[in-house]
Coordinates of C-alpha atoms in Angstrom, one line a residue:
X154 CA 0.0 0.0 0.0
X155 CA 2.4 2.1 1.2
X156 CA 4.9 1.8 -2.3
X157 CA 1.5 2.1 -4.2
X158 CA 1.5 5.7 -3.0
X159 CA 5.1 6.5 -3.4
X160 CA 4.5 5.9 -7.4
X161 CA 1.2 7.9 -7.7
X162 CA 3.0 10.7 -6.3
X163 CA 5.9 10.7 -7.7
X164 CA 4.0 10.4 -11.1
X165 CA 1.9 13.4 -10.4
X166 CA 4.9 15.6 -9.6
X167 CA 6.4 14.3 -13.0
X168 CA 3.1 15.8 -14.6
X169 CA 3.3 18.9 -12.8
X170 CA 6.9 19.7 -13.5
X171 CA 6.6 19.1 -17.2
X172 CA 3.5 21.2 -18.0
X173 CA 4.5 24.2 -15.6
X174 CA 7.8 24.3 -17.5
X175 CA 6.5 24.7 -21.1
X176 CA 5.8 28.3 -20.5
X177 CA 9.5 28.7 -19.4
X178 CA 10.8 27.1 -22.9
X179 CA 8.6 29.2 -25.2
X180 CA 9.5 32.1 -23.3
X181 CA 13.3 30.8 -24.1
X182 CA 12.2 30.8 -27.7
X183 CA 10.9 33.3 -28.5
X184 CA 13.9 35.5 -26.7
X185 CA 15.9 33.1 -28.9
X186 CA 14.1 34.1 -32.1
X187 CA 14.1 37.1 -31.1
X188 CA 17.8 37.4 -31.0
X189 CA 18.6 36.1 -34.4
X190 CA 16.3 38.7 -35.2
X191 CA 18.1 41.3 -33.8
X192 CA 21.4 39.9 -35.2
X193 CA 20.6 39.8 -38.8
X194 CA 22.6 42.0 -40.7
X195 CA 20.8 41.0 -44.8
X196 CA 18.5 38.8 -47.1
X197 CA 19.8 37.4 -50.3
X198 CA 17.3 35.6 -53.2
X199 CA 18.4 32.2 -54.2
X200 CA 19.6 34.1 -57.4
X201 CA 20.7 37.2 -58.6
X202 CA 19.6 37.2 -62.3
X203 CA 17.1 34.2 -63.8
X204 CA 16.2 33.4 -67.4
X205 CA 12.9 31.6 -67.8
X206 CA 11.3 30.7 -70.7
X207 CA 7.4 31.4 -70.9
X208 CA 5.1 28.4 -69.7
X209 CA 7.7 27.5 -67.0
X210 CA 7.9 27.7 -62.7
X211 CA 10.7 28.5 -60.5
X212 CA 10.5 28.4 -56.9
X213 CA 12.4 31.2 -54.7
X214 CA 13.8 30.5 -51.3
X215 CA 15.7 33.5 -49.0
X216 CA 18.3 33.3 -46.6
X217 CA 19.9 35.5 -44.2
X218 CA 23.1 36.3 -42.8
X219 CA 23.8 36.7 -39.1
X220 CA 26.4 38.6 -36.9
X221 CA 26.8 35.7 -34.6
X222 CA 27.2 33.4 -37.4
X223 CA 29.3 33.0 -40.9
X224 CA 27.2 30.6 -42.5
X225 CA 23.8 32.1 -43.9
X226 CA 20.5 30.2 -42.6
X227 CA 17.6 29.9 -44.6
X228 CA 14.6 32.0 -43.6
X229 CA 10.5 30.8 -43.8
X230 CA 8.9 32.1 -47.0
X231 CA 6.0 33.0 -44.7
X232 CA 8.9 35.2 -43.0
X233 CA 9.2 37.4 -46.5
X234 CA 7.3 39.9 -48.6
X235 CA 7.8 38.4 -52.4
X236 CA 6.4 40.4 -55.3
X237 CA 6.8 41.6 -59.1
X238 CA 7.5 44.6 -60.9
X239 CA 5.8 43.5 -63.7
X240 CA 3.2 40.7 -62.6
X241 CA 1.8 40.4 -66.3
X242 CA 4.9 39.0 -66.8
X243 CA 6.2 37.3 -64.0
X244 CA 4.0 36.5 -61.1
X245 CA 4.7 35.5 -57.6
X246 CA 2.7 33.4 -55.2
X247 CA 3.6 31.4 -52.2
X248 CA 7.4 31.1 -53.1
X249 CA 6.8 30.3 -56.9
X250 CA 8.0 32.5 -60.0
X251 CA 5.5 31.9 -62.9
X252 CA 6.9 33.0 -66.4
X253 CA 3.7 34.3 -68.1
X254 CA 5.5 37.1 -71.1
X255 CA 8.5 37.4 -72.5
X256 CA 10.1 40.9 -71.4
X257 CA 11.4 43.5 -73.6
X258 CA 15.3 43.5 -74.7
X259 CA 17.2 44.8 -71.8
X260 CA 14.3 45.2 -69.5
X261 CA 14.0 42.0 -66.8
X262 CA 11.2 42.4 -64.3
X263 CA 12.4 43.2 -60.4
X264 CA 11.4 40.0 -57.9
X265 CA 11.2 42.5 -54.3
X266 CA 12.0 40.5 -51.0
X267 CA 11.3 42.0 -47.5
X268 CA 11.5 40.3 -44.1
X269 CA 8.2 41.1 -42.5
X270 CA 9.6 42.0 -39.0
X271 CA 12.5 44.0 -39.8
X272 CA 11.1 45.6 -43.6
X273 CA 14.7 47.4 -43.5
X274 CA 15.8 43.8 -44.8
X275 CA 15.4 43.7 -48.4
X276 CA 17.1 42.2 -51.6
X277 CA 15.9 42.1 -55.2
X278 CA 16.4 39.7 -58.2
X279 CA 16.1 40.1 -62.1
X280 CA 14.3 37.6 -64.1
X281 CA 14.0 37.5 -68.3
X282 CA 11.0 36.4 -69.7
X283 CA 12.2 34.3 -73.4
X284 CA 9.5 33.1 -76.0
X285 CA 9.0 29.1 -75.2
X286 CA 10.4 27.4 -79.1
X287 CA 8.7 26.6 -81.1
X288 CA 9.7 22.9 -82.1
X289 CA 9.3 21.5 -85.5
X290 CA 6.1 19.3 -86.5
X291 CA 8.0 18.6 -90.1
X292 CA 9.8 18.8 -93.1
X293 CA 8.2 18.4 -96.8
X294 CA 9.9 19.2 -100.1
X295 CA 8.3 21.2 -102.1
X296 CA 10.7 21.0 -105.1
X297 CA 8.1 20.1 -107.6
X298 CA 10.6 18.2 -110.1
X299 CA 11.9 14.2 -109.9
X300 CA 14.3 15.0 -112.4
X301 CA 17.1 18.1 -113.8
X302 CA 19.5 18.5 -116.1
X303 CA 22.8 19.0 -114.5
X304 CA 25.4 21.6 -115.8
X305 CA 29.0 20.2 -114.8
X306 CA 30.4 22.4 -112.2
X307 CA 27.2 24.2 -111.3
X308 CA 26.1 24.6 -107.9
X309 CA 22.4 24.2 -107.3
X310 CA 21.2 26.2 -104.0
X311 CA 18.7 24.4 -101.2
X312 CA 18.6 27.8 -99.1
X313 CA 15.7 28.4 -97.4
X314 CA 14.1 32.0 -97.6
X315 CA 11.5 33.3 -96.0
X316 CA 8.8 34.3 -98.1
X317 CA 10.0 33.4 -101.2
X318 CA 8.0 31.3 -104.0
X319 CA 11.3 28.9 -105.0
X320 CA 12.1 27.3 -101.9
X321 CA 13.3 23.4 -102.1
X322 CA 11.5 22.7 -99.0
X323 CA 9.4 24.2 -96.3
X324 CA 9.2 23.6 -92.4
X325 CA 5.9 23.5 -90.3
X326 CA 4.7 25.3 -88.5
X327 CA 6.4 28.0 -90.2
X328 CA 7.1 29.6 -86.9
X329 CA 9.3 26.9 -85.9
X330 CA 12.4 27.4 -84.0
X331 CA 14.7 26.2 -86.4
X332 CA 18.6 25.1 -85.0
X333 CA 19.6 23.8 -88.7
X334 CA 18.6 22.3 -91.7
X335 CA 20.8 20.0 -93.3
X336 CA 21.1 17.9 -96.7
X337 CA 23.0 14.3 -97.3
X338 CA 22.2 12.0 -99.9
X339 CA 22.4 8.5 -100.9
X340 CA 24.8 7.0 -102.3
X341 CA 26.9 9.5 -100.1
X342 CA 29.4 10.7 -102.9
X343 CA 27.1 11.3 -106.0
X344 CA 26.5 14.9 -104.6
X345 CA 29.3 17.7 -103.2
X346 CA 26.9 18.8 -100.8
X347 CA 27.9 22.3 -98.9
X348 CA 25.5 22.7 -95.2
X349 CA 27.6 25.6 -94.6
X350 CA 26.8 27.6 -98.1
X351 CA 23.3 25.7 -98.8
X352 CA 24.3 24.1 -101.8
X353 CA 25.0 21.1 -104.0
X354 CA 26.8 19.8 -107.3
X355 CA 26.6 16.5 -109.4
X356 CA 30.2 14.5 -108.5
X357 CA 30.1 12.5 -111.8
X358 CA 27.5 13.5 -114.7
X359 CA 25.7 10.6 -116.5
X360 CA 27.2 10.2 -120.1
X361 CA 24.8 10.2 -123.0
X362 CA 21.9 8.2 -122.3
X363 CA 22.3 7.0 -118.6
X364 CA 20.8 8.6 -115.6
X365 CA 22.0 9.2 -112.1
X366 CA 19.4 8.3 -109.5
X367 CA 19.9 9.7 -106.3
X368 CA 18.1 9.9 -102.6
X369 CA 17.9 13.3 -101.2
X370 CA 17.8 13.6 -97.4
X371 CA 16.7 16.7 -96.1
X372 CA 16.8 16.8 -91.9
X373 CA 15.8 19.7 -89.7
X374 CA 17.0 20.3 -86.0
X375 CA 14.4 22.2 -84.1
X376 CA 13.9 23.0 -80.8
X377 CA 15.0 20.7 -77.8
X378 CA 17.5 18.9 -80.5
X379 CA 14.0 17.5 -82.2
X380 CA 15.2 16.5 -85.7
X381 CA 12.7 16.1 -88.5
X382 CA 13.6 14.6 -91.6
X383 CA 12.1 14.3 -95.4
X384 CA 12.8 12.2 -98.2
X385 CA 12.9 12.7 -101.9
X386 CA 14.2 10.6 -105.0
X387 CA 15.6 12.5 -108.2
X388 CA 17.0 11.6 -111.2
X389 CA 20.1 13.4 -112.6
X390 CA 20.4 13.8 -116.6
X391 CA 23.3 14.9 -118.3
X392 CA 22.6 17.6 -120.5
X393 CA 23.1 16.4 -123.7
X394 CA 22.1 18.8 -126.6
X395 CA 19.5 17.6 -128.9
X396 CA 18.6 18.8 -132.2
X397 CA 14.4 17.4 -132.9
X398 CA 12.2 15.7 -133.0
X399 CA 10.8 12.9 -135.3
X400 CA 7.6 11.0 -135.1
X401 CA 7.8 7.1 -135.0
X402 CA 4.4 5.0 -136.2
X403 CA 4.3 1.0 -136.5
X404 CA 1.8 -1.3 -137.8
X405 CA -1.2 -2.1 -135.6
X406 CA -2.7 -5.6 -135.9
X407 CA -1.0 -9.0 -135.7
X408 CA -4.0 -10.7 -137.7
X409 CA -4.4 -8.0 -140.2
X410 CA -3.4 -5.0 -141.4
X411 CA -5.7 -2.3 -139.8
X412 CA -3.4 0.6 -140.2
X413 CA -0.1 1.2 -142.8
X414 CA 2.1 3.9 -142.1
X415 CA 4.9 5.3 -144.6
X416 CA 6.8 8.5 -145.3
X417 CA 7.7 9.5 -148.5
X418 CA 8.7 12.9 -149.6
X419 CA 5.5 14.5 -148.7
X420 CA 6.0 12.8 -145.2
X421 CA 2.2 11.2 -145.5
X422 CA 1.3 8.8 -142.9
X423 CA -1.5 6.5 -144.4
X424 CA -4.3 4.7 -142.0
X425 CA -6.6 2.5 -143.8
X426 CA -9.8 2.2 -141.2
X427 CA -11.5 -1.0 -140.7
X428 CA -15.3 -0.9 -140.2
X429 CA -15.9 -1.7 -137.0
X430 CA -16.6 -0.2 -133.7
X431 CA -16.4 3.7 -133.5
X432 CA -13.1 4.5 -132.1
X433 CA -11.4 1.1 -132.9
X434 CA -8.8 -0.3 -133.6
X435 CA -6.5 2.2 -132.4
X436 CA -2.5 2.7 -133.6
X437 CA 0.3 3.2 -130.8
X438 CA 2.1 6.4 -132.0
X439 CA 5.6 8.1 -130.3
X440 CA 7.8 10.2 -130.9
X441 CA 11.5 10.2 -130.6
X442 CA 14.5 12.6 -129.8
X443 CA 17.3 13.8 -132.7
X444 CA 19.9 12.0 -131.6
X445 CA 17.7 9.8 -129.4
X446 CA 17.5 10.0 -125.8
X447 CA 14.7 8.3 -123.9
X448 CA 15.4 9.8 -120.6
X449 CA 15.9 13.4 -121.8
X450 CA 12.4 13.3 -123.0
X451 CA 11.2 12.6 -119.3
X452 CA 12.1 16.4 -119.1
X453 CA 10.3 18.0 -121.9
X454 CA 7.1 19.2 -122.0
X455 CA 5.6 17.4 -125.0
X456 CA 2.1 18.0 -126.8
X457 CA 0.5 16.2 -129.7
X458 CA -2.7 17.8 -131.8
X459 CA -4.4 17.4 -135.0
X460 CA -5.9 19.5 -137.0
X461 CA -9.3 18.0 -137.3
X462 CA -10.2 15.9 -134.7
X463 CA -13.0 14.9 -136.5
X464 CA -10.7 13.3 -139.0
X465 CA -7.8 11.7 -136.2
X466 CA -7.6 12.4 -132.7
X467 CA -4.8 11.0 -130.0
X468 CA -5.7 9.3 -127.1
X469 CA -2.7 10.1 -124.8
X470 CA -3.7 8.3 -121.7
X471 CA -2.7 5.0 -123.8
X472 CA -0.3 6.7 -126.6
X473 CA -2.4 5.8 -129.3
X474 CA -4.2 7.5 -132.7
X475 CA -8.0 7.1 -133.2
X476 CA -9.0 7.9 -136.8
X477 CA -12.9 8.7 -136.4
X478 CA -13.8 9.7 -140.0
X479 CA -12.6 9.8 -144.1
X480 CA -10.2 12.5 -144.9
X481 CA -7.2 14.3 -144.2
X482 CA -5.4 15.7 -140.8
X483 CA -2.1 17.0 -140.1
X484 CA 0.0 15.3 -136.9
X485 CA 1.9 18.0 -135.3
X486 CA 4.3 16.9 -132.3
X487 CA 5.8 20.0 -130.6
X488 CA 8.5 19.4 -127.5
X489 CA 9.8 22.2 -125.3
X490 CA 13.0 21.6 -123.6
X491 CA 13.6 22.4 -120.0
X492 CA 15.9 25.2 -121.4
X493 CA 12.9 26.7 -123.5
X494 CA 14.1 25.3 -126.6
X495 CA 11.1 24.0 -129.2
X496 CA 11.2 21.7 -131.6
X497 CA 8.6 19.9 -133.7
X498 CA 7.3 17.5 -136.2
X499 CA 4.2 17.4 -138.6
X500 CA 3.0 14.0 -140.9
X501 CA -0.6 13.8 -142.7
X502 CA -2.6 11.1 -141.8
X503 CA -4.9 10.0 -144.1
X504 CA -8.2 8.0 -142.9
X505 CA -9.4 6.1 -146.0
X506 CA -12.4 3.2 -145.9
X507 CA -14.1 4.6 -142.9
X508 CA -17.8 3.7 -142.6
X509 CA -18.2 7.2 -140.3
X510 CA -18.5 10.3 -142.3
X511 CA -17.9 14.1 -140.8
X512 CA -21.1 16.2 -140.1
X513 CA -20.8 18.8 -142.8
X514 CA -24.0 20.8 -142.6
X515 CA -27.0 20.9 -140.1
X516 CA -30.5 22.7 -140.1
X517 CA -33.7 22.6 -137.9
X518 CA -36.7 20.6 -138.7
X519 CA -39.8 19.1 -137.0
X520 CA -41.2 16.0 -136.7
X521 CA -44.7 16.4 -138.4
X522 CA -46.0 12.9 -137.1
X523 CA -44.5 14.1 -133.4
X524 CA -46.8 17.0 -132.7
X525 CA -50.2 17.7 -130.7
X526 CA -51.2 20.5 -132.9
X527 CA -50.9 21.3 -136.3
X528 CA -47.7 23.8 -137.0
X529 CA -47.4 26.5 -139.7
X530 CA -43.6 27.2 -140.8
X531 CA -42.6 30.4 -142.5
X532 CA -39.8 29.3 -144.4
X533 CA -38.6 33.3 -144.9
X534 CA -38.5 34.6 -141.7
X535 CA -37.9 30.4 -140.3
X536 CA -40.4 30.9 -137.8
X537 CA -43.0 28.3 -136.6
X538 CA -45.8 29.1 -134.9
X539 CA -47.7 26.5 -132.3
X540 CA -50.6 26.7 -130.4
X541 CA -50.7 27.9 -126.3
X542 CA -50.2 24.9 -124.0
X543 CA -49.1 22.6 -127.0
X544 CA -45.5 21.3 -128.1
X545 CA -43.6 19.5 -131.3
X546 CA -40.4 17.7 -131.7
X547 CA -37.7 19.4 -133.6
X548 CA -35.0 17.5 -135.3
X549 CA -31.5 17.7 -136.1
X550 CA -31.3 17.7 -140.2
X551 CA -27.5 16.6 -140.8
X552 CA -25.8 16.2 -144.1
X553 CA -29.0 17.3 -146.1
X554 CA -30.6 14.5 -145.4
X555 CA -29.6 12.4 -141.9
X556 CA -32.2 13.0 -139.5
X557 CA -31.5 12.9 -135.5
X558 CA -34.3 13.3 -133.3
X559 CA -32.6 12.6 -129.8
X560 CA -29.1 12.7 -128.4
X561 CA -27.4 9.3 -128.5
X562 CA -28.8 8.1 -131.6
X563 CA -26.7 7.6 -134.5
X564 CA -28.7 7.7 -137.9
X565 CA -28.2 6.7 -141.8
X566 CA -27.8 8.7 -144.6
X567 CA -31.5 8.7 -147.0
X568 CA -29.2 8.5 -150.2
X569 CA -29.3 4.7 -150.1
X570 CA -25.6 4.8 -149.4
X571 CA -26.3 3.3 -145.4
X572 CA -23.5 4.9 -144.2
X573 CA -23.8 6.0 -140.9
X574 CA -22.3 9.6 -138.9
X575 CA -20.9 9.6 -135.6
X576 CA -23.4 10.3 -133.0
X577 CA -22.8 13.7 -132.4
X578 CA -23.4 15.9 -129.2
X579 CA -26.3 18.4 -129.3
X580 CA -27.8 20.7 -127.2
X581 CA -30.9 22.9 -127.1
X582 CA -31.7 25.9 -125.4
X583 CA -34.4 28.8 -125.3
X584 CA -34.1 32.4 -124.8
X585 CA -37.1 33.2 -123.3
X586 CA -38.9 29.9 -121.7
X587 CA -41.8 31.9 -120.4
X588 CA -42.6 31.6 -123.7
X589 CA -41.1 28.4 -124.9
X590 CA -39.3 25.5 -123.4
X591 CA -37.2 23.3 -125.3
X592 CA -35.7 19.5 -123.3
X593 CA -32.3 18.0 -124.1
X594 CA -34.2 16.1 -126.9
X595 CA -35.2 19.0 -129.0
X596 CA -39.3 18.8 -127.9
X597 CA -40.6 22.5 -127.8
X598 CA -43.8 23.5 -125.4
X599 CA -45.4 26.7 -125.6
X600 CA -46.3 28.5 -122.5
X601 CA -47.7 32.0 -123.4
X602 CA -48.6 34.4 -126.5
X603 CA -45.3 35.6 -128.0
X604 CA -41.7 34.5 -129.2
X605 CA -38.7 32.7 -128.3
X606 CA -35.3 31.5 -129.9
X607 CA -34.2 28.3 -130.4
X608 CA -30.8 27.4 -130.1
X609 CA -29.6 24.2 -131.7
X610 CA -25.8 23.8 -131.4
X611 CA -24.4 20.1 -132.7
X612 CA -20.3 19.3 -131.5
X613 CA -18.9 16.8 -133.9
X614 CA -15.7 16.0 -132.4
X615 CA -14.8 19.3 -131.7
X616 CA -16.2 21.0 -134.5
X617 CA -19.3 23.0 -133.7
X618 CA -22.6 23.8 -135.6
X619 CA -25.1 26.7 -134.3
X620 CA -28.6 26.9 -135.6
X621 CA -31.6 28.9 -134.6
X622 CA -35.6 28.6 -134.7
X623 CA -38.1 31.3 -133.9
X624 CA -41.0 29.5 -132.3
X625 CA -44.3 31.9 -132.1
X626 CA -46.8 31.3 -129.4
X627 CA -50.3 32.0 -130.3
X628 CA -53.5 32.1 -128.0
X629 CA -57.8 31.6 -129.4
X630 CA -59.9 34.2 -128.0
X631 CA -61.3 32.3 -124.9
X632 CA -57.6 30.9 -124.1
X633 CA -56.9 34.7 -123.8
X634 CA -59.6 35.5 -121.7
X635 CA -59.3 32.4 -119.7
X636 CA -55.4 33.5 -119.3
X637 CA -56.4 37.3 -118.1
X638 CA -58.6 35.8 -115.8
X639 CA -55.9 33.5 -113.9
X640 CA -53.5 36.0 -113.9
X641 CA -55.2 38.8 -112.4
X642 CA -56.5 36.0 -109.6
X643 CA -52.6 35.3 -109.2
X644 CA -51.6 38.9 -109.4
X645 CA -54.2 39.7 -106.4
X646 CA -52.3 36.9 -104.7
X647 CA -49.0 38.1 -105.0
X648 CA -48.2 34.8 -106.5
X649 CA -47.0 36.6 -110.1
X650 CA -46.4 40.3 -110.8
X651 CA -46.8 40.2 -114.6
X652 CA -48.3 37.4 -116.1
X653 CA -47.3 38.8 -119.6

């Protein structure tokens, strides 16, 4: 019993010593802080002079120096005043720089430290504000050629200038903060490539007919080393002179002859036309170079025409010559050089045995047994008049005496002869369709009192025929009235404002 009470007591005066001493030690403390207080002689930033880019943080300590001691000692953020000269630039909060602008050249913002219980202590810092880089999404080319002649000893420039129409290549975005761009190419010594100067040379021209193919490799080193890189093949051509340009023709069918070319003094080229389908057979034509040279032709700008395509026409997609109807057509081959030079050749093909004849003449007609009304014709001033509300088919009279009534039909000739035209392309139109509408086929309704034109106009292969009709709308007493009557009704609708 006795030892039980020696422990509760000397627990209790444990208890009472420690708490009634705690006001002692914060007293000692405080005095303590205090005195570093009072000893305290500056405050220094963690830096002097920061460059930030925009986007980015920084966090800010401060430390002070002491009389009593050599070494400085940090000091609690909470303990300082922070704040910016320019906070629309560079903002402050809770120990934090934030990079919002760039600054101006020469002109950093001011970050302002003062110890809140002795504001005598201050120190200031200077922070620039750069633009954040932009880095590089990518590279295209945008030299528009895969092939060029090459001068010996010329250099050839891949400079990049700003705004210009020329450029070789172009980076994206175009505000991209570009370290370098640089070229190489594969294999590595079939160019003399200069990085420093932005240029390149051929090492070794091709002779005469070969070509040099090589692989251009164009990288660009953007911002935070990002490299971007673009690819481009070219062919390299020796720039051998040439001096024309000849046609070439061969024979066409292994079974029989469908086409025979020559060339005599006259330079005729001869096709002798099989009767079969329009357009077919069809004869592979080129052309060749004086002194030949396949690959130098890859450079040229090369046309082929003739002079009546209703006679011969080319289909290029395929290299070949259609002859469409009897007669005559001169062949003309024209090349341009990629120095500007022209040269050219002309032959006379000469379609003979066709079973499609050329559209020489056209006129308008009507179809008297395709009409709801009888027509009158007045052959001097070639008008035809028609009844309100009623129509008629015109025609298309070819070659004084073919007849085509709608697009897409080919016809015979009435001679006896059966020989058949190409089925041209013809359109009709109306200049006034309140009075008079005319379809695609040619069929004509009248719509009101008055007149209208008719415009035929027939394109044979290129060649173009224009005809006109005057079609004369005429009403019957009651149809007038009966007309007035529905048109003032509209009129007091606002529906129509002149029914005339």
């Amino acid at each position: 019993m006795k030892r039980t009470m020696q422990k509760s007591l000397a627990v209790l005066l444990a208890v009472v010593m420690t708490f009634g001493a705690l006001p002692l030690l914060s007293v000692g403390f405080f005095a303590f802080a205090a005195d570093r207080l009072d000893t305290i002689t500056a405050i220094s930033l963690s830096f002097s002079e920061e460059t930030m880019e925009a986007g980015k943080t920084k966090e800010v300590s401060v430390s002070g120096s002491y009389t009593d001691d050599p070494k400085s000692a940090p000091i609690p953020i909470s303990d300082v005043w922070l704040s910016s000269s320019d906070p629309a630039r560079v903002k402050v909060e809770n120990g934090v720089l934030y990079a919002l602008e760039p600054t101006e050249t020469g002109k950093p913002v001011t970050i302002h430290a003062q110890l809140k219980d002795k504001p005598s202590m201050v120190a200031d810092a200077k922070v620039y504000v750069v633009k954040a880089p932009v880095p590089v999404d990518r590279i295209e080319w945008e030299w528009d050629t895969n092939a060029f002649l090459a001068d010996t000893g010329k250099e050839y420039s891949f400079a990049y200038v700003e705004g210009a129409s020329n450029n070789v290549y172009r980076i994206y975005p175009s505000n991209a903060d570009v370290k370098t761009a640089t070229l190489s190419c594969f294999p590595t010594d079939a160019l003399e490539i200069d990085n420093v100067k932005k240029t390149f040379k051929v090492n070794k021209l091709p002779a005469g007919k070969e070509k040099l193919v090589v692989t251009l490799v164009l990288k660009a080193d953007g911002a935070s080393a990002q490299c971007k890189e673009a690819n481009k093949e070219v062919t390299v051509y020796n720039d051998v002179p040439i001096t024309g340009i000849h046609w070439l023709f061969s024979v066409g069918s292994t079974n029989k002859t469908l086409f025979k070319f020559y060339e005599s003094s006259g330079k005729i080229a001869t096709y002798y036309y099989m009767p079969t389908v329009l357009g077919n057979p069809k004869a592979p034509f080129k052309y060749e170079t004086i002194p030949a040279n396949e690959n130098f032709l890859e450079l040229c700008e090369i046309t082929v025409s003739s002079s009546d395509k209703r006679i011969i026409t080319f289909y290029e997609p395929t290299g070949q010559i259609v002859p469409l109807g009897n007669g005559e057509a001169t062949l003309t081959v024209k090349i341009v050089t990629p120095k500007g030079k022209t040269y050219t050749d002309t032959v006379i093909g000469v379609v003979q045995g066709s079973p499609y004849t050329a559209i020489t003449s056209a006129v308008i007609g009507y179809d008297e047994k395709n009409t709801d009304s009888d027509a009158e014709y007045d052959k001097e001033s070639n008008t035809l008049t028609l009844m309100y509300n009623h129509g008629i088919q015109l025609t298309a009279n070819l070659n004084d005496g073919a007849s085509l009534t709608t697009k897409g039909v080919s016809v015979q000739m009435d001679d006896g002869t059966k020989k058949s035209m190409r089925t041209p392309e013809i359109t009709w139109s109306s200049d006034n369709t309140k009075v008079a509408e005319v379809d695609e086929n040619g069929k004509v309704t009248v719509r009101m009192k008055g007149t209208a034109t008719i415009t035929m106009s027939i394109n044979d292969n290129g060649k173009v025929f224009e005809k006109e009709i005057v079609i004369k709308g005429t009403m019957t007493w009651w149809q007038i009235v009966l007309y007035i009557l529905i048109a003032i009704f509209t009129f007091h609708w606002g529906k129509v404002k002149d029914p005339f």
